[in-house]
Coordinates of C-alpha atoms in Angstrom, one line a residue:
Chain A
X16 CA 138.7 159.7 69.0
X17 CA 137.7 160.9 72.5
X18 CA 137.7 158.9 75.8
X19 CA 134.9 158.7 77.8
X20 CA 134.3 158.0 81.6
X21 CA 131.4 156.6 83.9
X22 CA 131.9 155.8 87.6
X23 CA 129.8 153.6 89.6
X24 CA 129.1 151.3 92.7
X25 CA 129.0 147.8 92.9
X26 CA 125.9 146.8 95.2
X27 CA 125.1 144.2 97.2
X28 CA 122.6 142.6 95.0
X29 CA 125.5 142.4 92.7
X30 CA 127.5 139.9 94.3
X31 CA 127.5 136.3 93.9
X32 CA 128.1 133.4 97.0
X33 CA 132.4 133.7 95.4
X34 CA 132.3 137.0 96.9
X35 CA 132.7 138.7 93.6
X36 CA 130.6 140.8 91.4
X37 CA 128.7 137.6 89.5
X38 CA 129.9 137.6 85.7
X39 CA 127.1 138.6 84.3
X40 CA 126.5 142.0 86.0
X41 CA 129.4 143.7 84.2
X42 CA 127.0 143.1 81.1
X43 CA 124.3 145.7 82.9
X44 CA 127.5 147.8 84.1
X45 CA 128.6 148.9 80.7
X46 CA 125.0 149.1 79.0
X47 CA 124.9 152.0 82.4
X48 CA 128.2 153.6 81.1
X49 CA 127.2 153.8 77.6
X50 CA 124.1 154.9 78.2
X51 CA 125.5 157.6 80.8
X52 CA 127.7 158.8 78.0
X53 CA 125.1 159.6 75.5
X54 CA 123.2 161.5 78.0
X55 CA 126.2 163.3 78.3
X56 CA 126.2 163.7 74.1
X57 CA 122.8 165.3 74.5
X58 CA 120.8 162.1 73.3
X59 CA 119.5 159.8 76.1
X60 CA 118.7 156.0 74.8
X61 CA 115.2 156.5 76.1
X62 CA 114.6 159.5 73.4
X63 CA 116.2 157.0 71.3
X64 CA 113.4 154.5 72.0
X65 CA 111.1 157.2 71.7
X66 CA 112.2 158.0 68.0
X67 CA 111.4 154.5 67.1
X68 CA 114.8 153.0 67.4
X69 CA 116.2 150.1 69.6
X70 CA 119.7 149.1 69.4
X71 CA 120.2 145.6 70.8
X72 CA 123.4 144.0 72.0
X73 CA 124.3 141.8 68.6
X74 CA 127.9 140.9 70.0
X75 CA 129.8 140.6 73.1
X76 CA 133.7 140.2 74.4
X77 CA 134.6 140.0 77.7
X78 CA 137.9 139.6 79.4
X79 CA 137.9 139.3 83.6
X80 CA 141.4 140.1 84.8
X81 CA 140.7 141.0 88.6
X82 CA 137.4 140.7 90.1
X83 CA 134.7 143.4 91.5
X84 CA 134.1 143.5 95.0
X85 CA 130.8 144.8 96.8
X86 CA 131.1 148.5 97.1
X87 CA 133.9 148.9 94.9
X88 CA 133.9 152.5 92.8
X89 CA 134.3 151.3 89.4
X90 CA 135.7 153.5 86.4
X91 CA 134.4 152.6 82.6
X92 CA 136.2 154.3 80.0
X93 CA 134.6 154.1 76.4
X94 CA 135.9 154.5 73.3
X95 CA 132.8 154.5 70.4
X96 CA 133.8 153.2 66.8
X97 CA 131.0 153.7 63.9
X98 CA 132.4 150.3 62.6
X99 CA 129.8 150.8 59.7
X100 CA 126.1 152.4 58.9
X101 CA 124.4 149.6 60.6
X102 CA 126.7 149.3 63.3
X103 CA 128.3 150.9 66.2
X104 CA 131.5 148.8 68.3
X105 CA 132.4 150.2 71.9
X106 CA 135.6 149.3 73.5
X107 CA 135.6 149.6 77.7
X108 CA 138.3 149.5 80.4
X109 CA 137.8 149.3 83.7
X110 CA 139.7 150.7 86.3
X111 CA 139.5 150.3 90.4
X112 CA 140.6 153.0 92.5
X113 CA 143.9 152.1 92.5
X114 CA 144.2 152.6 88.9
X115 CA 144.6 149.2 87.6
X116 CA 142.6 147.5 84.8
X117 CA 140.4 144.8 86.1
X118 CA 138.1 144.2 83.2
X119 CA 138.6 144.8 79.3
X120 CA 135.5 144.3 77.2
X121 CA 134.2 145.3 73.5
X122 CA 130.1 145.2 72.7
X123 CA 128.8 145.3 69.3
X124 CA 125.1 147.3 68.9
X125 CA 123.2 147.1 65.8
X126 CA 120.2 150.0 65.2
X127 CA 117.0 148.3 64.2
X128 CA 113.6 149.4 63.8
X129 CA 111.0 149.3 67.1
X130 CA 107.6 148.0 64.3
X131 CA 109.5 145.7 62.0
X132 CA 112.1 144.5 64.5
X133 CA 114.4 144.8 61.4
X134 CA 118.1 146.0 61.1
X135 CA 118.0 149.7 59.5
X136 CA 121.0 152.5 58.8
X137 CA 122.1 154.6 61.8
X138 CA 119.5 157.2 62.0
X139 CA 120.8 161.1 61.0
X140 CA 119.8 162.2 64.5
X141 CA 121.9 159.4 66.5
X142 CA 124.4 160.1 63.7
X143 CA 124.9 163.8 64.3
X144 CA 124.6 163.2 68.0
X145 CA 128.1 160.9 67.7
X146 CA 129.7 163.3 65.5
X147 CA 133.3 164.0 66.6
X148 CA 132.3 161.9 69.1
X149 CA 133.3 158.4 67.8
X150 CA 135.3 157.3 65.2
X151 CA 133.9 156.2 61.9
X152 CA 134.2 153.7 59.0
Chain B
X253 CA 90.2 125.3 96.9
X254 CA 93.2 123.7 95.6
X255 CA 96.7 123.6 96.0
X256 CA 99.8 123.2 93.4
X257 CA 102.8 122.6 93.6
X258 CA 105.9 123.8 91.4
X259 CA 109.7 122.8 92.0
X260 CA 112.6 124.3 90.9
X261 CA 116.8 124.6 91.6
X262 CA 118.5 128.0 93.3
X263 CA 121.4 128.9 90.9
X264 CA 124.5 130.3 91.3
X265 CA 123.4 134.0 89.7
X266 CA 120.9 133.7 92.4
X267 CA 123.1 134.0 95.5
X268 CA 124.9 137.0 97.2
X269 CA 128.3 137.3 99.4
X270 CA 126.3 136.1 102.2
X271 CA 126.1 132.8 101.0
X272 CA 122.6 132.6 100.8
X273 CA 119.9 133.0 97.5
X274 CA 119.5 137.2 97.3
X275 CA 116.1 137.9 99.1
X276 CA 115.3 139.9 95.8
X277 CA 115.2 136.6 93.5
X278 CA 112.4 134.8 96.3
X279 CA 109.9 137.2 93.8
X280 CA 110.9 135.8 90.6
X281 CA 110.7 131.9 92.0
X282 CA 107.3 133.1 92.8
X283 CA 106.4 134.8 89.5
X284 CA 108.5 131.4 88.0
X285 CA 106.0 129.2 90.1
X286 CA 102.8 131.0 88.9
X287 CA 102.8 131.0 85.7
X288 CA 103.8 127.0 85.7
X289 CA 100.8 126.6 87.9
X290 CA 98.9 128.6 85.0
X291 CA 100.6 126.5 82.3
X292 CA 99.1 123.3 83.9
X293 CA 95.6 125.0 84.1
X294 CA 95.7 124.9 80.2
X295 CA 96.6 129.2 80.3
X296 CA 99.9 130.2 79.7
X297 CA 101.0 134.2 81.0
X298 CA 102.3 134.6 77.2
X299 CA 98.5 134.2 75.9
X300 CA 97.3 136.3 78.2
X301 CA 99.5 138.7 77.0
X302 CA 99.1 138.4 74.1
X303 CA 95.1 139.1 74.8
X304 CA 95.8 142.1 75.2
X305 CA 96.1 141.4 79.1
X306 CA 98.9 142.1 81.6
X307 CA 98.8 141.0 85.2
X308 CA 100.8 143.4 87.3
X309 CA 102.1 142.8 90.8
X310 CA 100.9 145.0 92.9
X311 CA 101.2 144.3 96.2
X312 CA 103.8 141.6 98.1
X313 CA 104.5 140.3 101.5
X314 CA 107.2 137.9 102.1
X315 CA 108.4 136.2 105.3
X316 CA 111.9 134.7 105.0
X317 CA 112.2 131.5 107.7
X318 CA 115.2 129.6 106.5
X319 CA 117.9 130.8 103.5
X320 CA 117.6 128.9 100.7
X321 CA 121.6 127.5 99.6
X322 CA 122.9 127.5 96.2
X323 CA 121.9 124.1 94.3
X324 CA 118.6 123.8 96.9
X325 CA 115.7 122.2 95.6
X326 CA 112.6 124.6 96.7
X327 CA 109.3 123.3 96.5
X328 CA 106.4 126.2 96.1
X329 CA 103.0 125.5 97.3
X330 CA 100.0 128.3 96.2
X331 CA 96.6 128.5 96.4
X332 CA 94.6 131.4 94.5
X333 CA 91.7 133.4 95.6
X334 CA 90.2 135.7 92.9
X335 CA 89.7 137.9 95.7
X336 CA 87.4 140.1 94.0
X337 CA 86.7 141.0 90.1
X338 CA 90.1 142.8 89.5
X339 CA 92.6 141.2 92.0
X340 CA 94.0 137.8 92.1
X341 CA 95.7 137.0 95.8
X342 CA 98.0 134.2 95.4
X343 CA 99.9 132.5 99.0
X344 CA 102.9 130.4 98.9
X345 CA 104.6 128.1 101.0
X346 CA 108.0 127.5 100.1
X347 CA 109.3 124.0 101.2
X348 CA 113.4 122.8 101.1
X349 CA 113.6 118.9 100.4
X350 CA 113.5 117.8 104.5
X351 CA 110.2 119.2 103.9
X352 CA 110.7 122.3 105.9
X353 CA 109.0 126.0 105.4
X354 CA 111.5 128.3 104.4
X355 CA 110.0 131.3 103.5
X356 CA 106.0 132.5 103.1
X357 CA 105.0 135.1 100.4
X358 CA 101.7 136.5 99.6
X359 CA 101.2 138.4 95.8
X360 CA 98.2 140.1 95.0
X361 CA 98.2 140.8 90.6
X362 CA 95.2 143.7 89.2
X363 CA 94.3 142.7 85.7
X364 CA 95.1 145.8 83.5
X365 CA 94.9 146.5 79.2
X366 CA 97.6 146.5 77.4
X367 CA 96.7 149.2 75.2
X368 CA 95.4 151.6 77.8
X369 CA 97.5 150.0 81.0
X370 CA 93.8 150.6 82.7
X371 CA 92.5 148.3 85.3
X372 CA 90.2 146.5 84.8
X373 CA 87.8 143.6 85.3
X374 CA 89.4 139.6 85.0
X375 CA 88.7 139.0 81.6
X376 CA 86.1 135.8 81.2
X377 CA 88.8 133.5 79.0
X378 CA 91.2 134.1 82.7
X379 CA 88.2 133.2 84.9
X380 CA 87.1 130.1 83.1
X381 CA 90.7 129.0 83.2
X382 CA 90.5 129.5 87.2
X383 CA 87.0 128.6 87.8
X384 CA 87.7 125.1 90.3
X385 CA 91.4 126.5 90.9
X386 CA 90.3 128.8 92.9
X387 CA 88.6 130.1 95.8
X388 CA 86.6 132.5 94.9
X389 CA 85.1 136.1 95.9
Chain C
X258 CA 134.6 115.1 72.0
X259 CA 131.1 114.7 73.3
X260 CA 128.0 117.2 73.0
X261 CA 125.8 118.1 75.8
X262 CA 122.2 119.0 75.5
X263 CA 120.5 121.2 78.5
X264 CA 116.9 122.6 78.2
X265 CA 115.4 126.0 80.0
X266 CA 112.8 128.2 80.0
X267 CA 113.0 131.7 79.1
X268 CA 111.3 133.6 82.4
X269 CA 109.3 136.9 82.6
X270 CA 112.4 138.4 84.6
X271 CA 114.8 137.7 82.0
X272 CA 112.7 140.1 79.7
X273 CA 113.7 143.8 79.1
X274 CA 111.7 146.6 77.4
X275 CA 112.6 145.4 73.7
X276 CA 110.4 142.4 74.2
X277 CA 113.8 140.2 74.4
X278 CA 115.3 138.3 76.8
X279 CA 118.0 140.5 78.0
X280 CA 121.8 140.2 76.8
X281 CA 123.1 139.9 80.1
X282 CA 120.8 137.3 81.3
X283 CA 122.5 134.5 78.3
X284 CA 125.5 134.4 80.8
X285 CA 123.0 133.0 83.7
X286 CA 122.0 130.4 81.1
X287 CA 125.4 129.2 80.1
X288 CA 126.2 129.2 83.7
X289 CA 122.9 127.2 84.5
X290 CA 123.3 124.7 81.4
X291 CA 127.7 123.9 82.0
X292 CA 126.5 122.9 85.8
X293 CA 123.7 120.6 85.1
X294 CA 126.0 119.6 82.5
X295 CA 128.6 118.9 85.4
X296 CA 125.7 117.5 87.4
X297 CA 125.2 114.5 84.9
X298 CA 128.9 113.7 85.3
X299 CA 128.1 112.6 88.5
X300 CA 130.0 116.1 90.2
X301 CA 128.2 119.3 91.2
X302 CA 129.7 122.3 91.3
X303 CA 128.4 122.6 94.5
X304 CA 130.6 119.9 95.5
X305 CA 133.7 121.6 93.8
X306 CA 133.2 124.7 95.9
X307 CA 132.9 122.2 99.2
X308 CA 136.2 120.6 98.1
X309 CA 138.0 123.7 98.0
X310 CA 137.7 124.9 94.2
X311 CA 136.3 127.9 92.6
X312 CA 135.9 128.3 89.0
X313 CA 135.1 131.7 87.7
X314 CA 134.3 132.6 84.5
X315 CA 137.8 134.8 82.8
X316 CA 136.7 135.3 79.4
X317 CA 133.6 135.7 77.2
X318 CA 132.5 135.4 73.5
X319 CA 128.9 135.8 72.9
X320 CA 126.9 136.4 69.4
X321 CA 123.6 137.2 69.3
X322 CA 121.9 135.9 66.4
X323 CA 118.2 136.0 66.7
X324 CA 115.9 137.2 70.2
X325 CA 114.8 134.9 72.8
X326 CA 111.7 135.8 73.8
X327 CA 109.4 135.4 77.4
X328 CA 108.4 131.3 77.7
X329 CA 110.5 130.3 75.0
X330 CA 112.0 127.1 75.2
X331 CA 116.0 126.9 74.3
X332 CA 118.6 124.3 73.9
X333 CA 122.1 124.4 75.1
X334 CA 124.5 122.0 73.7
X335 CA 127.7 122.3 74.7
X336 CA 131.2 121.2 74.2
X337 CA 133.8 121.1 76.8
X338 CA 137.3 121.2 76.4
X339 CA 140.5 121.5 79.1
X340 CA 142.8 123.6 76.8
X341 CA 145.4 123.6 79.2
X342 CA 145.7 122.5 82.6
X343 CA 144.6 125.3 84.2
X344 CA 141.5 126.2 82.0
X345 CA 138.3 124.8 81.1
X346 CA 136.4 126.2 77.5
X347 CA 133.1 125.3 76.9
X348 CA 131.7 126.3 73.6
X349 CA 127.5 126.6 73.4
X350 CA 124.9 126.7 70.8
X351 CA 121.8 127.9 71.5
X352 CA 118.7 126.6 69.6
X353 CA 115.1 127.6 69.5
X354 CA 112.4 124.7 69.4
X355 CA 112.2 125.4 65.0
X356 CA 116.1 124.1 65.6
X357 CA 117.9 127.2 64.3
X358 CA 120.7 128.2 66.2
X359 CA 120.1 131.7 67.8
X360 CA 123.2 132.2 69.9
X361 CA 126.5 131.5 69.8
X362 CA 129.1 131.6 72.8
X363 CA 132.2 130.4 74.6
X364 CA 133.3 131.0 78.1
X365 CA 136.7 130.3 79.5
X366 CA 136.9 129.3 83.4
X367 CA 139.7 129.1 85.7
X368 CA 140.2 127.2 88.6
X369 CA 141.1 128.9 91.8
X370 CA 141.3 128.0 95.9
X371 CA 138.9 129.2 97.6
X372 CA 141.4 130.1 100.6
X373 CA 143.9 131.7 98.8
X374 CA 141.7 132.9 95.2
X375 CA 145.0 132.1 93.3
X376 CA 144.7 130.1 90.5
X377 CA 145.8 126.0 90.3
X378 CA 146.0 123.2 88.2
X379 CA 142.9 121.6 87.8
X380 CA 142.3 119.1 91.0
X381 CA 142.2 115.6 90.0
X382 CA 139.0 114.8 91.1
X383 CA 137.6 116.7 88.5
X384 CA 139.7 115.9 86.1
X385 CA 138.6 112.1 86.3
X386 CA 135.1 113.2 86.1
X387 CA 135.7 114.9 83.4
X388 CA 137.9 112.1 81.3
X389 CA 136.3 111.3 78.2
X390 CA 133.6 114.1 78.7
X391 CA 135.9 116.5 77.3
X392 CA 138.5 117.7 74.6
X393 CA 142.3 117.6 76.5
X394 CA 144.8 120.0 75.7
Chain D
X208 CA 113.0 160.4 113.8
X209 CA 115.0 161.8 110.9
X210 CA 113.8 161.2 107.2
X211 CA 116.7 160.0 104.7
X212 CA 116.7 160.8 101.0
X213 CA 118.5 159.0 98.4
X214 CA 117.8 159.3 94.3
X215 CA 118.9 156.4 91.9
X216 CA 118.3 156.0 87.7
X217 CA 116.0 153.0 86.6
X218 CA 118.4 150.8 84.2
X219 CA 117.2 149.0 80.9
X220 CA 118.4 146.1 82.5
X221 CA 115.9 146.8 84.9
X222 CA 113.0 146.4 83.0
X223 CA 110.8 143.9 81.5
X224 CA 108.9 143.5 78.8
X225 CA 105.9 145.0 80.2
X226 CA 107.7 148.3 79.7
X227 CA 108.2 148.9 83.2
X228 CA 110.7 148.3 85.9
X229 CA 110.4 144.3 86.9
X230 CA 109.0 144.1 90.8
X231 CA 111.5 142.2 91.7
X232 CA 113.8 145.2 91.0
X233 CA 112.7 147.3 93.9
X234 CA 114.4 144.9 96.6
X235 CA 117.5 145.8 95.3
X236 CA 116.8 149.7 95.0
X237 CA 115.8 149.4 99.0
X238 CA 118.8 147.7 99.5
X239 CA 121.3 150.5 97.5
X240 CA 119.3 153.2 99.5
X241 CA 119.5 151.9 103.0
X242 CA 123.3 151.2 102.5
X243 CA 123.5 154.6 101.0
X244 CA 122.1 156.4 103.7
X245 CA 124.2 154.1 106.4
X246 CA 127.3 155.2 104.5
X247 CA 125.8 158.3 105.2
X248 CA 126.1 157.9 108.9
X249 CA 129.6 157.3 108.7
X250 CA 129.1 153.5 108.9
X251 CA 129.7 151.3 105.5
X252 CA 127.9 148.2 105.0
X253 CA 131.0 146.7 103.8
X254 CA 132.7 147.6 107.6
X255 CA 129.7 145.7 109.2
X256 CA 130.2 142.3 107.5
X257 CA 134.1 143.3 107.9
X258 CA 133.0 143.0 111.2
X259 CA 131.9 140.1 111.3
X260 CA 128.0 141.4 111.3
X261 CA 125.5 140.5 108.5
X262 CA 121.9 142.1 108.3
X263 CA 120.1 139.5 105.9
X264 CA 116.4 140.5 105.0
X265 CA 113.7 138.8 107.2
X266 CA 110.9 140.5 106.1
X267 CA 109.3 142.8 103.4
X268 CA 106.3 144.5 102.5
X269 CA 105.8 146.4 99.0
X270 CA 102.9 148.2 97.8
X271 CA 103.0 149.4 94.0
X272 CA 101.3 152.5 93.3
X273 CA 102.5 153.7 90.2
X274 CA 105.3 152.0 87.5
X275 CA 108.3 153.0 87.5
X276 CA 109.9 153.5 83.7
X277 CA 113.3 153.6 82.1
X278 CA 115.7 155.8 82.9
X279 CA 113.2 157.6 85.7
X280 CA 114.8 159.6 88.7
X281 CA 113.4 157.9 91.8
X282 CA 113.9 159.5 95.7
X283 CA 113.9 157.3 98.2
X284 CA 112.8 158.6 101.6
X285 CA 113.4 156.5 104.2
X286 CA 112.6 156.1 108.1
X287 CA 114.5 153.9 110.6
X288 CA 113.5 152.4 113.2
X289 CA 115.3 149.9 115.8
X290 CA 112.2 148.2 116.7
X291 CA 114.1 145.7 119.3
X292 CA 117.5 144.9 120.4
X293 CA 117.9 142.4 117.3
X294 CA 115.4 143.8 114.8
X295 CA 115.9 147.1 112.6
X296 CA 113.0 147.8 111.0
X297 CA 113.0 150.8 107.3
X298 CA 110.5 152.9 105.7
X299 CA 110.5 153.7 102.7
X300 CA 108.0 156.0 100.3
X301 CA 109.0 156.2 96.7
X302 CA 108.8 159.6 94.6
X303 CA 108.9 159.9 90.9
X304 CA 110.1 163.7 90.0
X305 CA 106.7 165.1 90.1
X306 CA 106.8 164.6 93.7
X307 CA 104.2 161.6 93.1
X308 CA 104.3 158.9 96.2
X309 CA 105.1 155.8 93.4
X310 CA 105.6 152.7 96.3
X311 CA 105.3 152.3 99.6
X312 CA 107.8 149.6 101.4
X313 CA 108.9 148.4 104.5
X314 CA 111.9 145.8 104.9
X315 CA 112.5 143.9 108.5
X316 CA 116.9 143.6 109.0
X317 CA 118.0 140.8 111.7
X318 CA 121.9 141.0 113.2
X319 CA 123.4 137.5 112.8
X320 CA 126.8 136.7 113.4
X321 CA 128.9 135.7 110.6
X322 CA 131.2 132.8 111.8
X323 CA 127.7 131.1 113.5
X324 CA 125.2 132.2 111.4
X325 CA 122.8 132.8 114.1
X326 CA 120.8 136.1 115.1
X327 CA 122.5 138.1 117.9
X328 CA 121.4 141.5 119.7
X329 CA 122.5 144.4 118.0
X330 CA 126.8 145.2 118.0
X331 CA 127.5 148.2 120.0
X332 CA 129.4 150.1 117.2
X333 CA 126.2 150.0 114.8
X334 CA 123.4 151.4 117.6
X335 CA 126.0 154.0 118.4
X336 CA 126.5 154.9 114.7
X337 CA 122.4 154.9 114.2
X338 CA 121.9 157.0 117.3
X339 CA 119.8 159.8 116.7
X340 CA 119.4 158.4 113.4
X341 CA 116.6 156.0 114.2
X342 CA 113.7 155.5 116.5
X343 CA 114.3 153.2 119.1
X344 CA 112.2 150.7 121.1

């Protein structure tokens, strides 16, 4: 199992009237980061697309422990589990400059077919793309 | 010409650290208002869609007078003007409940296929929907 | 216990490229429904935040069990319980106008001063209004 | 006048369902850019509002040439202009990588003082950091 890393910038837009990063943002940050990483496999989501694939968000966990500020640098570490054929689980940490965990969260994908709309078996080229990548059932 | 009149509540998502509504969320109260206004002229933005239709924005001015606070009640006033075979102009006036304007928009959609993402000319099931809405070219 | 019912419209903005709303814009709707929820208590949160009280959102569990798409019209019910004094669960159901339950979700929200952001006990004004609205730990 | 360049990744969360990035969207790329290219002068937006300083949005002007898609590379050129003592006034042209002029924007800032909330001339330390950054009136 391998550990992977995005950084990136909380905006302005970001922010809610609390002076935090609103809740649901973090949601968009780590569809970024693992989207990011599997540029960095060699496979971007948008070739994905392209291939007749879509892999929506089927499950979600989310645990706040200190908030996001505007401008902030944010660190996302990933760790990718193949839980099964039909579905891949993504554990995320995030880190502020100083180190410290601020935000723990787990996301659930299922692979489903762009003209049915219908759950299907990870695809051989996504599969190959993740080998030795992620962990797998 | 006619006006119309669509109201609708600033959420929390909406705001920013400044304590006001984002200016970026002003365009989707006025996409929002739109297509409620359309609703009530017996067309709804889904059927045109699914037409075969879509209705880009393609140009936008907007005049911010007075922030709009989390929680506000906004009232948006429009008036349409099929300003020529392939462009729909659409002004607002957005009002806050002591019956002040807050902020002044102008949208201008084109009328483009689906299938080719082509402009092209206001399909006749759209302009019946409008004719008496609207001011016309 | 008590159950909540809250009603919104799925928006054009809230769509991604799938055709769905998108994941992250669910969290807006739980937000939107738990405060008009409030709201019909007789206490806003706006009114929470005047008095001194923040309550963000700590922890999330969301399953996604069928799309919302653009237009769609979706029912929140909700059911609220204080599991300790110090934190507010709300669980939510979402259903789709054929009364199938497409979402599932439970957020956890703290209560915090807005001078100091450390967390409190709940303040007893919102405890009252929340007396026989809600499950008590 | 000195041009400013800054180059940001369409999201999926950007998007809508019309397969291209939602207009509201651009708003906040204008914003990430002009705060970019202010860090850039050695100036943070963060410091400003630290400050006491906020530059809310009072005007905007967008012109939509071409869509922007997922996951495109867009460069944001920008001009500045301090058109009076209490006004600062950006251009921005939009380029996909083909070198193709995509948008066309211009966005009107105001200085207001954060305690009062009410517009004030520009603070010393922000003309002095724009100096030969920006045309001035």
């Amino acid at each position: 199992m391998i550990d992977f890393n995005v950084t990136l910038r909380a905006t302005y837009a970001d922010t809610d009237q609390m002076g935090f990063v609103h809740h649901s943002n973090y949601l968009k940050y780590l569809e970024y980061a693992r989207w990011e990483t599997f540029r960095n496999f060699g496979l971007t989501y948008k070739e994905i697309e392209a291939l007749g694939i879509l892999m929506p968000v089927i499950d979600v966990k989310l645990r706040y422990l200190k908030p996001i500020y505007y401008d902030d640098l944010v660190t996302i570490k990933m760790q990718l589990d193949l839980m099964s054929p039909t579905k891949l689980s993504i554990d995320y940490e995030l880190y502020n400059t100083a180190g410290e965990v601020i935000h723990i969260a787990n996301t659930v994908l299922a692979f489903i077919k762009k003209t049915t709309k219908k759950p299907c078996r990870i695809p051989e080229f996504i599969e190959e793309a993740l080998t030795e990548q992620v962990m797998s059932y």
